[in-house]
Coordinates of C-alpha atoms and ligand atoms in Angstrom, one line a residue:
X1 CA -21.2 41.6 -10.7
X2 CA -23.7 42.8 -13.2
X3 CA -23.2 42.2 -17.0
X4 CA -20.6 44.6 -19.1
X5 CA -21.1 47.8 -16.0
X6 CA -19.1 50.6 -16.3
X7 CA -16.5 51.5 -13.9
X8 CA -15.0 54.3 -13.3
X9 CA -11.1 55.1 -11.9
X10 CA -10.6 58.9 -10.5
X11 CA -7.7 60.6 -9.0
X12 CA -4.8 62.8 -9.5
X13 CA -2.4 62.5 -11.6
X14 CA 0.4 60.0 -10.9
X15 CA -2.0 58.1 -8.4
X16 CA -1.8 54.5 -10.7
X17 CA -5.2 55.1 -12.6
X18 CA -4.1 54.1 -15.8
X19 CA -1.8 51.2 -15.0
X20 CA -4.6 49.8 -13.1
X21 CA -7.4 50.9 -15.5
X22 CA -5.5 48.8 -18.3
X23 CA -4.9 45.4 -16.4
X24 CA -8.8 46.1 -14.5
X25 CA -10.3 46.5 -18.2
X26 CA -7.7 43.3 -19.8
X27 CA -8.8 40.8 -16.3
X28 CA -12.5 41.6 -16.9
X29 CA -12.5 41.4 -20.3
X30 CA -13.4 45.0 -20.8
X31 CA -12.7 48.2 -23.4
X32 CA -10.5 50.6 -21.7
X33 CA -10.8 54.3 -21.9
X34 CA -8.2 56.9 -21.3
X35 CA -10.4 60.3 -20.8
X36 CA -7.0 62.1 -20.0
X37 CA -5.5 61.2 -23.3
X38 CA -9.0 63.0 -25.1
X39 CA -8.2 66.1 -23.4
X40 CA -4.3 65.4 -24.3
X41 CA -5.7 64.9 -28.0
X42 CA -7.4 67.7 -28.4
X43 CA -4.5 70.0 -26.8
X44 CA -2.1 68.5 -29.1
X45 CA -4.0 68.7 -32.4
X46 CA -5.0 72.5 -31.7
X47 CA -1.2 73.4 -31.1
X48 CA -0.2 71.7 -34.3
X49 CA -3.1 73.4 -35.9
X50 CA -2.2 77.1 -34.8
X51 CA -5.9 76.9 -33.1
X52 CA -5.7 79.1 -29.3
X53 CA -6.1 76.5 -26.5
X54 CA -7.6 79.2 -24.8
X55 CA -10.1 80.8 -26.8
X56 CA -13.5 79.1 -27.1
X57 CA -14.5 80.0 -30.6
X58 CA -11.4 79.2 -32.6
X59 CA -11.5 76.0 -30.2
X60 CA -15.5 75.0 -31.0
X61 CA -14.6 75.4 -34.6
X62 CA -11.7 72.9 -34.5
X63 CA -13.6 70.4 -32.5
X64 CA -16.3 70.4 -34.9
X65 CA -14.0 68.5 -37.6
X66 CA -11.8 66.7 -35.3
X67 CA -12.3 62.8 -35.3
X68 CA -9.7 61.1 -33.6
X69 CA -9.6 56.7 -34.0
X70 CA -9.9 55.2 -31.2
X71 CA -9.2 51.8 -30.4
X72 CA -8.1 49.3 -28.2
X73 CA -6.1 45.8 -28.2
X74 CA -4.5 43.9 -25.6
X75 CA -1.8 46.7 -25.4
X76 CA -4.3 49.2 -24.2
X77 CA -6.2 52.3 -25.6
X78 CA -5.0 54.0 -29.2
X79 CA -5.3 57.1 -30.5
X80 CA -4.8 57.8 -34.2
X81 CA -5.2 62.0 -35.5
X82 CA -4.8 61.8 -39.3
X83 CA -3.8 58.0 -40.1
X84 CA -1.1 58.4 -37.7
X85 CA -0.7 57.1 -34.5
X86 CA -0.2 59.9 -31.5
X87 CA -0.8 57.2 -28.4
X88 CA 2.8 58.0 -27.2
X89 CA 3.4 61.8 -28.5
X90 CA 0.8 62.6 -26.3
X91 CA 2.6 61.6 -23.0
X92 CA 5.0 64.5 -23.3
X93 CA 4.7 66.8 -20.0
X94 CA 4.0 69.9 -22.6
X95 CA 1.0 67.6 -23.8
X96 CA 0.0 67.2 -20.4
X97 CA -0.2 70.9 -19.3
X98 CA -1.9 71.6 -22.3
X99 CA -4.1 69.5 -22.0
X100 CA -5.1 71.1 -18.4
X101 CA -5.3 74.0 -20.3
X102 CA -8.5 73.0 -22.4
X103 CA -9.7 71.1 -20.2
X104 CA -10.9 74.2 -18.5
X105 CA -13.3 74.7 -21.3
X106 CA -16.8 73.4 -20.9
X107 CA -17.1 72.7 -24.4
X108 CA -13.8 70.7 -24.7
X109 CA -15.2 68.9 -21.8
X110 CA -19.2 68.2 -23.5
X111 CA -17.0 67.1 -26.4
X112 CA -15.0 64.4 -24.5
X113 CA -17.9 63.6 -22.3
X114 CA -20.0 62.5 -25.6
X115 CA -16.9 60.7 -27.2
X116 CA -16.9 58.8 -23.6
X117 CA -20.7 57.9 -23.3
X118 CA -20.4 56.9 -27.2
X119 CA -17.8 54.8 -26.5
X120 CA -19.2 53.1 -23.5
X121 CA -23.2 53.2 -25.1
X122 CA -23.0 48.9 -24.3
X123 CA -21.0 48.9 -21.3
X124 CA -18.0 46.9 -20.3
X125 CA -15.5 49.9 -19.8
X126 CA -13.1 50.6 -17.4
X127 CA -12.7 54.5 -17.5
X128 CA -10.1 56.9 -16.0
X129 CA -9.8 60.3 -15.5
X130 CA -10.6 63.3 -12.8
X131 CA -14.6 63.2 -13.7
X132 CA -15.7 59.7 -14.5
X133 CA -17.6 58.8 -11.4
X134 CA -18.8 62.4 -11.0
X135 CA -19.4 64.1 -14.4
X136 CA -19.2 61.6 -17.1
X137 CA -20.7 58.7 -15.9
X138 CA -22.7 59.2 -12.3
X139 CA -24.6 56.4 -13.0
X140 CA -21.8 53.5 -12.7
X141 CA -21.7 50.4 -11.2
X142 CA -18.5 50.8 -9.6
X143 CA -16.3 53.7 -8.7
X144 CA -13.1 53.6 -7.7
X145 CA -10.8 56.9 -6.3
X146 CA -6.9 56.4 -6.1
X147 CA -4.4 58.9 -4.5
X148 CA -1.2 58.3 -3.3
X149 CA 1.3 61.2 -1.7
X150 CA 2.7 64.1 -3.9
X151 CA 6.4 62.7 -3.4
X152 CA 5.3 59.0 -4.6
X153 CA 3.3 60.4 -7.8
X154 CA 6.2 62.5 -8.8
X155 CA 8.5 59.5 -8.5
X156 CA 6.5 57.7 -10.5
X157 CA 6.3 60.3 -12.9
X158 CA 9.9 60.1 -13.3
X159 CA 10.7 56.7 -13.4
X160 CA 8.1 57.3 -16.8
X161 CA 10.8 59.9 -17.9
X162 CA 13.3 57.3 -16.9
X163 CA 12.6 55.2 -19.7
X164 CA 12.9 57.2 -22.5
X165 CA 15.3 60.7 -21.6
X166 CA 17.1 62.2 -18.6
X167 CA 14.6 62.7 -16.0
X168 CA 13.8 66.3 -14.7
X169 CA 14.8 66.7 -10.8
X170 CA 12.1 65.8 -8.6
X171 CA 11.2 69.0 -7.0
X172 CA 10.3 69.8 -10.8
X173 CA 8.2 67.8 -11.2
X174 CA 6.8 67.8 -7.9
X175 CA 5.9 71.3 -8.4
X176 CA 4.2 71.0 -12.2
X177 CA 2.4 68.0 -10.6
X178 CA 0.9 70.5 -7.5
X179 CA 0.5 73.1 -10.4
X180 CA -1.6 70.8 -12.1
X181 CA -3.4 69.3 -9.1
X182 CA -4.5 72.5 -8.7
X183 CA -5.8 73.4 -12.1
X184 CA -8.0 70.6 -12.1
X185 CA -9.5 70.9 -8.4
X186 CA -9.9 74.3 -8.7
X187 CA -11.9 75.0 -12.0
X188 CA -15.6 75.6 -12.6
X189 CA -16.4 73.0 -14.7
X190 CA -16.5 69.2 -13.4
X191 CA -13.0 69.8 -11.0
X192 CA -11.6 67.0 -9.7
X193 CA -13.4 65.7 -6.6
X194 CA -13.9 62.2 -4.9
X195 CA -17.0 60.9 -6.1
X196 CA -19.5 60.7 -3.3
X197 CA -19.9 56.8 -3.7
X198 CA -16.3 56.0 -4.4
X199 CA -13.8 53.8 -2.5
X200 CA -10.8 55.9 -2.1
X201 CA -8.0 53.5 -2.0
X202 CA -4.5 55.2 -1.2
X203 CA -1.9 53.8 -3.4
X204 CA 1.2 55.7 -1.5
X205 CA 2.7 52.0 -0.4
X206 CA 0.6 49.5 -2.6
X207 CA 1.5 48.0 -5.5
X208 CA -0.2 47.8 -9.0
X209 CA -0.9 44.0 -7.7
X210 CA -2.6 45.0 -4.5
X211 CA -4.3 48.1 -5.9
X212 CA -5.6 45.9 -8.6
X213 CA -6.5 43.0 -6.3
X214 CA -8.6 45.3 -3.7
X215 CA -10.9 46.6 -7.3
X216 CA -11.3 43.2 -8.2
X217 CA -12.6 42.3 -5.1
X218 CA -14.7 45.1 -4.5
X219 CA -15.9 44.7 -8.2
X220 CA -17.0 40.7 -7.2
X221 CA -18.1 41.2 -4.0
X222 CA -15.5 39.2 -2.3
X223 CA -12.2 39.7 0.5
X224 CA -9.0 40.7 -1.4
X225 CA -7.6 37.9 0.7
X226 CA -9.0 35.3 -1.5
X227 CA -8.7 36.8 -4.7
X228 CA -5.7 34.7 -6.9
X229 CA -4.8 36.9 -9.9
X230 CA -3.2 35.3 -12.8
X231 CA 0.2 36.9 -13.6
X232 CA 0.1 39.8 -16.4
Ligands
C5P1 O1 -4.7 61.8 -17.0 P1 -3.9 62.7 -17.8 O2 -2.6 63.2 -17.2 O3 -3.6 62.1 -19.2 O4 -4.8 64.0 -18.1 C1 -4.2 65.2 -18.6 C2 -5.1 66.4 -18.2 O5 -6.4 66.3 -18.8 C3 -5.3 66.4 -16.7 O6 -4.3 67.1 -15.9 C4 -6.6 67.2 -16.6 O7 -6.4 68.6 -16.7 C5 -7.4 66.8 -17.9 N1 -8.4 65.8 -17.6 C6 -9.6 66.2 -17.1 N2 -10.6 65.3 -16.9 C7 -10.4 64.0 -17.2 C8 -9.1 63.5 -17.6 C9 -8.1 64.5 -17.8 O8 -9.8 67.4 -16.9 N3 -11.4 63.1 -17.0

């Protein structure tokens, strides 16, 4: 592999992009961005603020002075709105489907792309989200595509839930998940779509291990088979 590439990690929502975003970025030494967590940002920042998440111009005008710290450590990616840290706030499922919401806008969507390409101006990211390898960054060195089935991405959605509240049943969730799926293949503006040079890797009845074993191995050039990854 290259020097500091950039690679990007597509797919629907529950597929394992972040989980194995995080440990690809912390094995190669890489920054790792959350693009879902911009969109999450901005949805949650404009509720708090009173600003319409679907309105273009009350939105425009909020993005204009909205400057959200990011940074990263060996925990992962951190968001901070006002001196305070909203990494986890931002998780809720509300957060999520409003964050759908904006991300219908195209000018939500040129405002995350900048912060993105800003971010990743020297390379050396590990990216996740619905457009990287597409929209955001067509040009990288390695793209990868995970999907899994809607019944495993909703259980992994709860087992999330799981560690902080009573779950919601599964057919809830399996529903706001298709809802969502939906939203984000259907719309105008950069929808969710396998990027033509991807490797689609189903993630249904792997885990994080292999998932992150058959990137790495792509990402070097070599068989997964002989790939030794060093505990996490
Ligand atoms: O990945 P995450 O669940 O945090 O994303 C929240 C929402 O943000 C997605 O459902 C999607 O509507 C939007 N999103 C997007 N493009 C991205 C990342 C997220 O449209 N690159």
């Amino acid at each position: 592999m290259g020097p500091r590439e950039i690679i990007t990690i597509d797919g629907p929502a529950g597929a394992g992009k972040s989980t194995v975003g995080r440990l690809l970025a912390q094995s190669l030494g890489y920054l790792y961005l959350d693009s879902g967590a911009f969109y999450r940002a901005v949805a949650w920042q404009a509720r708090r603020l009173g600003v319409s998440l679907d309105d273009p111009e009350p939105l425009q005008a909020f993005l204009k002075g909205f400057a959200p710290e990011v940074t990263a450590d060996d925990r992962g990616f951190h968001l901070v709105i006002d001196g305070a840290e909203v990494t986890e706030e931002i998780r809720s499922a509300a957060a999520g489907r409003d964050a759908s919401r904006v991300a219908v806008q195209p000018l939500v969507r040129e405002w995350v792309k900048e912060h993105l390409r800003h971010l990743a101006k020297n390379g050396g990211v590990v990216t996740d989200g619905r457009d990287q390898g597409t929209a955001v960054f067509p040009g990288a060195a390695h793209k990868f595509y995970l999907d899994a089935s809607l019944a495993t991405r909703a259980e992994r959605r709860r087992q999330d839930w799981r560690q902080e509240s009573e779950p919601p049943e599964l057919t809830g969730i399996m529903a706001e998940i298709a809802a969502r799926d939906l939203r984000d293949s259907s719309r105008s503006e950069a929808p969710l779509r396998v990027p033509e040079d991807a490797v689609v890797i189903d993630t249904t009845d792997l885990s994080i291990d292999e998932v992150l074993k058959q990137c790495l191995a792509r990402i070097r050039g070599i068989d997964s088979g002989r790939l030794e990854l060093k505990p996490s």
